[in-house]
Amino acid sequence: MSAALLPDAPAAPDGFVLEVLDVSKQFPGVKALDRINLRLRPGSVHALMGENGAGKSTLMKIIAGGIRPSSGEIRIKGVRQDFQAPADAMRCGIAMIHQELNLVPHMTVSENIWVGREPRRFGFVDHGALRRRTVDLLERFGIALDPDVEVASLAVANQQMVEIAKAVSYEPDILIMDEPTSSLTEQEVQHLFTIIRRLRDQGRAIVYISHKMSEIFAIADEVSVFRDGAHVATGLASDFTQKSLIGLMVGRELTHMFPKATVELGEVVLRASGLTLPGVFRDVSFELRRGEILGFAGLIGAGRTNVAEALYGVTPAASGSIEIDGAPARIRSPTDAKKHGMAFLTEDRKASGLFLMLSVLENMQIASVADYCRGGFVRQDALSEASEGMRQALQVKTPDMDTMIENLSGGNQQKVLIARWLMTAPRILILDEPTRGIDVGAKSEIHRLMSELVLKGLSIIMVSSELPEILGMSDRVVVMQEGRVAGILDRTEATQERIMELAAR
Amino acid sequence: MSMVADTSVPVSARRPRKLPVEASILAVLVGIALIFELLGWTLRGQSFLGNPSRLLIIILQVSIVGLLAVGVTQVIITTGIDLSSGSVLALSAMVAASLAQESDYARAVYPGLGDLPILIPVAAGLLVGALAGLCNGTLVTLGRLPPFIATLGMMVTARGLARYYTHGQPISMLTDKFTAIGGGANPVLIFLVVAAIFHVALRYTRYGKYTYAIGGNMQAARVSGINVTRHLMLVYTIAGGLSGLAGIIMAARATSGQAGMGMSYELDAIAAAVIGGTSLSGGIGRITGTVIGTLILGVMTSGFTFLGVDAYIQDIVKGLIIIAAVMADQFRRKRRSI
């Protein structure tokens, strides 16, 4: 706090450049943020920590004007602000670097940095001035980039640097960085830290979101921890240890009962050996037994979904092998995987699961239509009967089978998708985030169903970002970290702390 | 149904069953016909509809475009487009006609050829169309080209091939057996049978279920185990085959093959599909709608001619109706997503 303040970044009398007061955010069915308080000091790096879904990103979007809070208020330099759009937040000196890149690929570095703010001369873009400004900006922060090169031709790490230069060019008082190092090498991370320190010494406040413990202790002055939409702790970085941070992040009681039945595990039904997809995951090996629920835990971006997609042939691995029932299986497409008795409930219901313009019945039957055909004609009566049986078994709540699927709740949509797969009589069920974004009731019904299925001899691979679900349902847990298997834990040795240690290393 | 009592989904969320989508399109068709009837009496003192031969001519005129429209409807349902149908029609017409010439005609394309069984030119025409369609399908799936570009390329190429085939010379002196295909009401019959076949295929077969699924959500269809690549190739091949069939009929009807045949018919076919309620965003569309859409185009052409309206004005009005149809589609989808 001893850093000299720039004249253009005056702080409020009490010394906070931004105050978040009692902010809550209610999404349909979910309370994403619950009465959050957060204060930023100028000339300080404030790290936000928390599991996936803890509410960090929602809070940052509120601060940057992307979404509006349900209640509570935001004060900038002591003045209450009600942002309607990101442009309002920018005017108040807030810039954000998003996790995903937001660049225009076929424009040059300088065009990208100043897009919408190009220096003009007689109504035309003044390319000379544009270039001078860019060179000046890049030099100031020691970023070695050619301002005239197309962004598309840059490596991802350099694109990230353009993103950073763009954010800095707004001369923000508050700079929010959401996992800015996910695509950077160690050396580039150090360079980024140098830039962050320079900005901090100029009196700017930096919010730094990261899962990487080492980075937090290297760069952060203060740390705030979030859990399940609530703020649990704030303090000086030096007051925390890695262990105490993990404890705060996961330190929640198991609030839901998980009806996991004890199932005698049978023979190995699926064995993955050395699965590798360059740049995505490497050397992934594990076994799945009959009657087993194998959990896949890890942070977002650890490669869990990619491994699931490789198993199912959506994006096959480049090397490594898959054995099913002890025999090598060549799975190059979902059609192949289905022939081997596999089923795949994808993570994103809307993007790769639902046919929104079709009915419940049509959504449920699409994967098994081929089994109900005679001479190419669908035996609709038999198929409808089977679908109706599945609807009753899964207790899908719908007025009738001809209702458009988009009118069902998320939980019931998910049940329809599970029914779709059960109708193919699979032996290996891959569930990617099976209960994401659905209500508690449907959630426990799906968990009970999973238990029933493994009792009947199915094997389940479950990718989940919810640690309680992983711990409650899995016989064993594969923990992934940055594309590799960091460890495989038995049900008895798996704890939230052990998993987070492996995942966040 | 008995389920209704124990659910919480509001009644209004159910799929409206009262009227099929086609009802509104049919109403448009009837409305347009009645307007011409009214104008006929007021402007010309005679009936537009009360003339059976005019009605037959309307259907005869649209059955060629109708065949193309049945094909392109299926392609559009899969979120694709087929711009090549008019050109493929011409190429098939040329190939079929060249194999159906009188054997004693001195300037035949293949002078040495004797009288071939009628099956040969027909099969050749269908094959040429299907191959062009397969080519489109391959470019779209394995070649990863946008359907617009792939079929635009085919449109230009097939037209070029049709011209190159005889260096622009028309192919005439066709056998009576061949020209009989286009005689009388045959084109209408063929069109209606083909439309019925694909109506049933889309509604009651695996082929149809997969077509709608791919158009509704290609990624979900793929994950559901549908071989999307193979199926898309099949849909484009069928569309090509139908263009081939249209080419055969057109050559038979005109008693000659001409490289300029079917010029810009692909646009009329797309217009018929869109007017008939096929959504360019994919997943939605029915053959019945397309047939009605085709008839709307036919009635308009016939009606304007009947009233003696300038051909240029005809095009202007046709254009406006296509725009109105697509706007109606957008409006429907917007309302659905609320």
PDB file of C-alpha atoms in Angstrom, chain A residues 381-478:
ATOM      1  CA  ASP A 381     -45.904 -48.649 -31.960  1.00  0.00           C
ATOM      2  CA  ALA A 382     -43.232 -50.871 -30.441  1.00  0.00           C
ATOM      3  CA  LEU A 383     -40.870 -47.936 -30.162  1.00  0.00           C
ATOM      4  CA  SER A 384     -43.457 -45.706 -28.509  1.00  0.00           C
ATOM      5  CA  GLU A 385     -44.291 -48.463 -26.069  1.00  0.00           C
ATOM      6  CA  ALA A 386     -40.643 -48.921 -25.124  1.00  0.00           C
ATOM      7  CA  SER A 387     -40.261 -45.161 -24.751  1.00  0.00           C
ATOM      8  CA  GLU A 388     -43.317 -44.938 -22.543  1.00  0.00           C
ATOM      9  CA  GLY A 389     -41.927 -47.730 -20.363  1.00  0.00           C
ATOM     10  CA  MET A 390     -38.679 -45.818 -20.026  1.00  0.00           C
ATOM     11  CA  ARG A 391     -40.541 -42.621 -19.192  1.00  0.00           C
ATOM     12  CA  GLN A 392     -42.309 -44.357 -16.343  1.00  0.00           C
ATOM     13  CA  ALA A 393     -39.169 -46.057 -15.093  1.00  0.00           C
ATOM     14  CA  LEU A 394     -37.304 -42.759 -14.963  1.00  0.00           C
ATOM     15  CA  GLN A 395     -40.327 -40.763 -13.811  1.00  0.00           C
ATOM     16  CA  VAL A 396     -39.929 -38.117 -16.495  1.00  0.00           C
ATOM     17  CA  LYS A 397     -42.436 -35.388 -15.755  1.00  0.00           C
ATOM     18  CA  THR A 398     -44.061 -34.350 -19.021  1.00  0.00           C
ATOM     19  CA  PRO A 399     -47.686 -33.771 -20.048  1.00  0.00           C
ATOM     20  CA  ASP A 400     -47.275 -36.354 -22.798  1.00  0.00           C
ATOM     21  CA  MET A 401     -44.667 -37.814 -25.094  1.00  0.00           C
ATOM     22  CA  ASP A 402     -45.488 -35.343 -27.887  1.00  0.00           C
ATOM     23  CA  THR A 403     -44.566 -32.308 -25.822  1.00  0.00           C
ATOM     24  CA  MET A 404     -41.671 -30.355 -27.257  1.00  0.00           C
ATOM     25  CA  ILE A 405     -38.584 -31.177 -25.212  1.00  0.00           C
ATOM     26  CA  GLU A 406     -37.642 -27.538 -24.740  1.00  0.00           C
ATOM     27  CA  ASN A 407     -40.653 -27.124 -22.464  1.00  0.00           C
ATOM     28  CA  LEU A 408     -39.323 -29.601 -19.911  1.00  0.00           C
ATOM     29  CA  SER A 409     -37.201 -28.628 -16.920  1.00  0.00           C
ATOM     30  CA  GLY A 410     -33.463 -29.265 -17.081  1.00  0.00           C
ATOM     31  CA  GLY A 411     -33.752 -32.282 -14.805  1.00  0.00           C
ATOM     32  CA  ASN A 412     -36.450 -33.884 -16.925  1.00  0.00           C
ATOM     33  CA  GLN A 413     -34.562 -33.139 -20.136  1.00  0.00           C
ATOM     34  CA  GLN A 414     -31.576 -34.884 -18.620  1.00  0.00           C
ATOM     35  CA  LYS A 415     -33.737 -37.885 -17.726  1.00  0.00           C
ATOM     36  CA  VAL A 416     -34.986 -38.064 -21.322  1.00  0.00           C
ATOM     37  CA  LEU A 417     -31.385 -38.109 -22.537  1.00  0.00           C
ATOM     38  CA  ILE A 418     -30.484 -40.859 -20.082  1.00  0.00           C
ATOM     39  CA  ALA A 419     -33.576 -42.757 -21.248  1.00  0.00           C
ATOM     40  CA  ARG A 420     -32.379 -42.332 -24.832  1.00  0.00           C
ATOM     41  CA  TRP A 421     -29.217 -44.167 -23.934  1.00  0.00           C
ATOM     42  CA  LEU A 422     -30.771 -46.823 -21.734  1.00  0.00           C
ATOM     43  CA  MET A 423     -33.016 -47.752 -24.656  1.00  0.00           C
ATOM     44  CA  THR A 424     -29.885 -48.849 -26.533  1.00  0.00           C
ATOM     45  CA  ALA A 425     -29.170 -51.317 -23.685  1.00  0.00           C
ATOM     46  CA  PRO A 426     -25.578 -50.142 -23.171  1.00  0.00           C
ATOM     47  CA  ARG A 427     -22.977 -51.901 -21.071  1.00  0.00           C
ATOM     48  CA  ILE A 428     -20.700 -48.941 -20.575  1.00  0.00           C
ATOM     49  CA  LEU A 429     -22.289 -45.623 -19.778  1.00  0.00           C
ATOM     50  CA  ILE A 430     -20.186 -42.455 -19.950  1.00  0.00           C
ATOM     51  CA  LEU A 431     -21.838 -39.595 -18.081  1.00  0.00           C
ATOM     52  CA  ASP A 432     -20.260 -36.156 -18.463  1.00  0.00           C
ATOM     53  CA  GLU A 433     -21.516 -33.839 -15.716  1.00  0.00           C
ATOM     54  CA  PRO A 434     -24.749 -35.821 -15.356  1.00  0.00           C
ATOM     55  CA  THR A 435     -26.333 -33.454 -12.830  1.00  0.00           C
ATOM     56  CA  ARG A 436     -25.013 -30.066 -13.884  1.00  0.00           C
ATOM     57  CA  GLY A 437     -27.590 -27.309 -13.673  1.00  0.00           C
ATOM     58  CA  ILE A 438     -30.498 -29.436 -12.521  1.00  0.00           C
ATOM     59  CA  ASP A 439     -32.480 -29.224  -9.318  1.00  0.00           C
ATOM     60  CA  VAL A 440     -31.730 -31.194  -6.190  1.00  0.00           C
ATOM     61  CA  GLY A 441     -34.666 -33.573  -6.536  1.00  0.00           C
ATOM     62  CA  ALA A 442     -33.814 -34.698 -10.070  1.00  0.00           C
ATOM     63  CA  LYS A 443     -30.191 -34.858  -9.039  1.00  0.00           C
ATOM     64  CA  SER A 444     -30.765 -37.442  -6.342  1.00  0.00           C
ATOM     65  CA  GLU A 445     -33.078 -39.399  -8.653  1.00  0.00           C
ATOM     66  CA  ILE A 446     -30.286 -39.597 -11.218  1.00  0.00           C
ATOM     67  CA  HIS A 447     -27.864 -40.699  -8.521  1.00  0.00           C
ATOM     68  CA  ARG A 448     -30.276 -43.412  -7.385  1.00  0.00           C
ATOM     69  CA  LEU A 449     -30.682 -44.523 -10.999  1.00  0.00           C
ATOM     70  CA  MET A 450     -26.912 -44.785 -11.407  1.00  0.00           C
ATOM     71  CA  SER A 451     -26.818 -47.028  -8.380  1.00  0.00           C
ATOM     72  CA  GLU A 452     -29.556 -49.263  -9.778  1.00  0.00           C
ATOM     73  CA  LEU A 453     -27.772 -49.502 -13.118  1.00  0.00           C
ATOM     74  CA  VAL A 454     -24.475 -50.702 -11.694  1.00  0.00           C
ATOM     75  CA  LEU A 455     -26.373 -53.246  -9.596  1.00  0.00           C
ATOM     76  CA  LYS A 456     -27.657 -54.610 -12.897  1.00  0.00           C
ATOM     77  CA  GLY A 457     -24.097 -54.968 -14.131  1.00  0.00           C
ATOM     78  CA  LEU A 458     -23.557 -51.766 -16.114  1.00  0.00           C
ATOM     79  CA  SER A 459     -20.295 -49.898 -15.765  1.00  0.00           C
ATOM     80  CA  ILE A 460     -20.291 -46.135 -15.495  1.00  0.00           C
ATOM     81  CA  ILE A 461     -17.646 -43.515 -16.167  1.00  0.00           C
ATOM     82  CA  MET A 462     -18.736 -40.270 -14.520  1.00  0.00           C
ATOM     83  CA  VAL A 463     -17.018 -36.973 -15.220  1.00  0.00           C
ATOM     84  CA  SER A 464     -18.012 -34.446 -12.587  1.00  0.00           C
ATOM     85  CA  SER A 465     -16.802 -31.107 -11.301  1.00  0.00           C
ATOM     86  CA  GLU A 466     -18.713 -31.502  -8.075  1.00  0.00           C
ATOM     87  CA  LEU A 467     -16.499 -33.098  -5.501  1.00  0.00           C
ATOM     88  CA  PRO A 468     -19.335 -34.298  -3.262  1.00  0.00           C
ATOM     89  CA  GLU A 469     -20.831 -36.107  -6.254  1.00  0.00           C
ATOM     90  CA  ILE A 470     -17.474 -37.648  -7.129  1.00  0.00           C
ATOM     91  CA  LEU A 471     -16.902 -38.775  -3.553  1.00  0.00           C
ATOM     92  CA  GLY A 472     -20.458 -39.908  -3.000  1.00  0.00           C
ATOM     93  CA  MET A 473     -20.902 -41.965  -6.159  1.00  0.00           C
ATOM     94  CA  SER A 474     -17.500 -43.273  -7.264  1.00  0.00           C
ATOM     95  CA  ASP A 475     -15.919 -46.613  -6.478  1.00  0.00           C
ATOM     96  CA  ARG A 476     -12.634 -45.149  -7.625  1.00  0.00           C
ATOM     97  CA  VAL A 477     -11.627 -41.649  -8.679  1.00  0.00           C
ATOM     98  CA  VAL A 478      -9.308 -40.771 -11.547  1.00  0.00           C
TER      99      VAL A 478
END
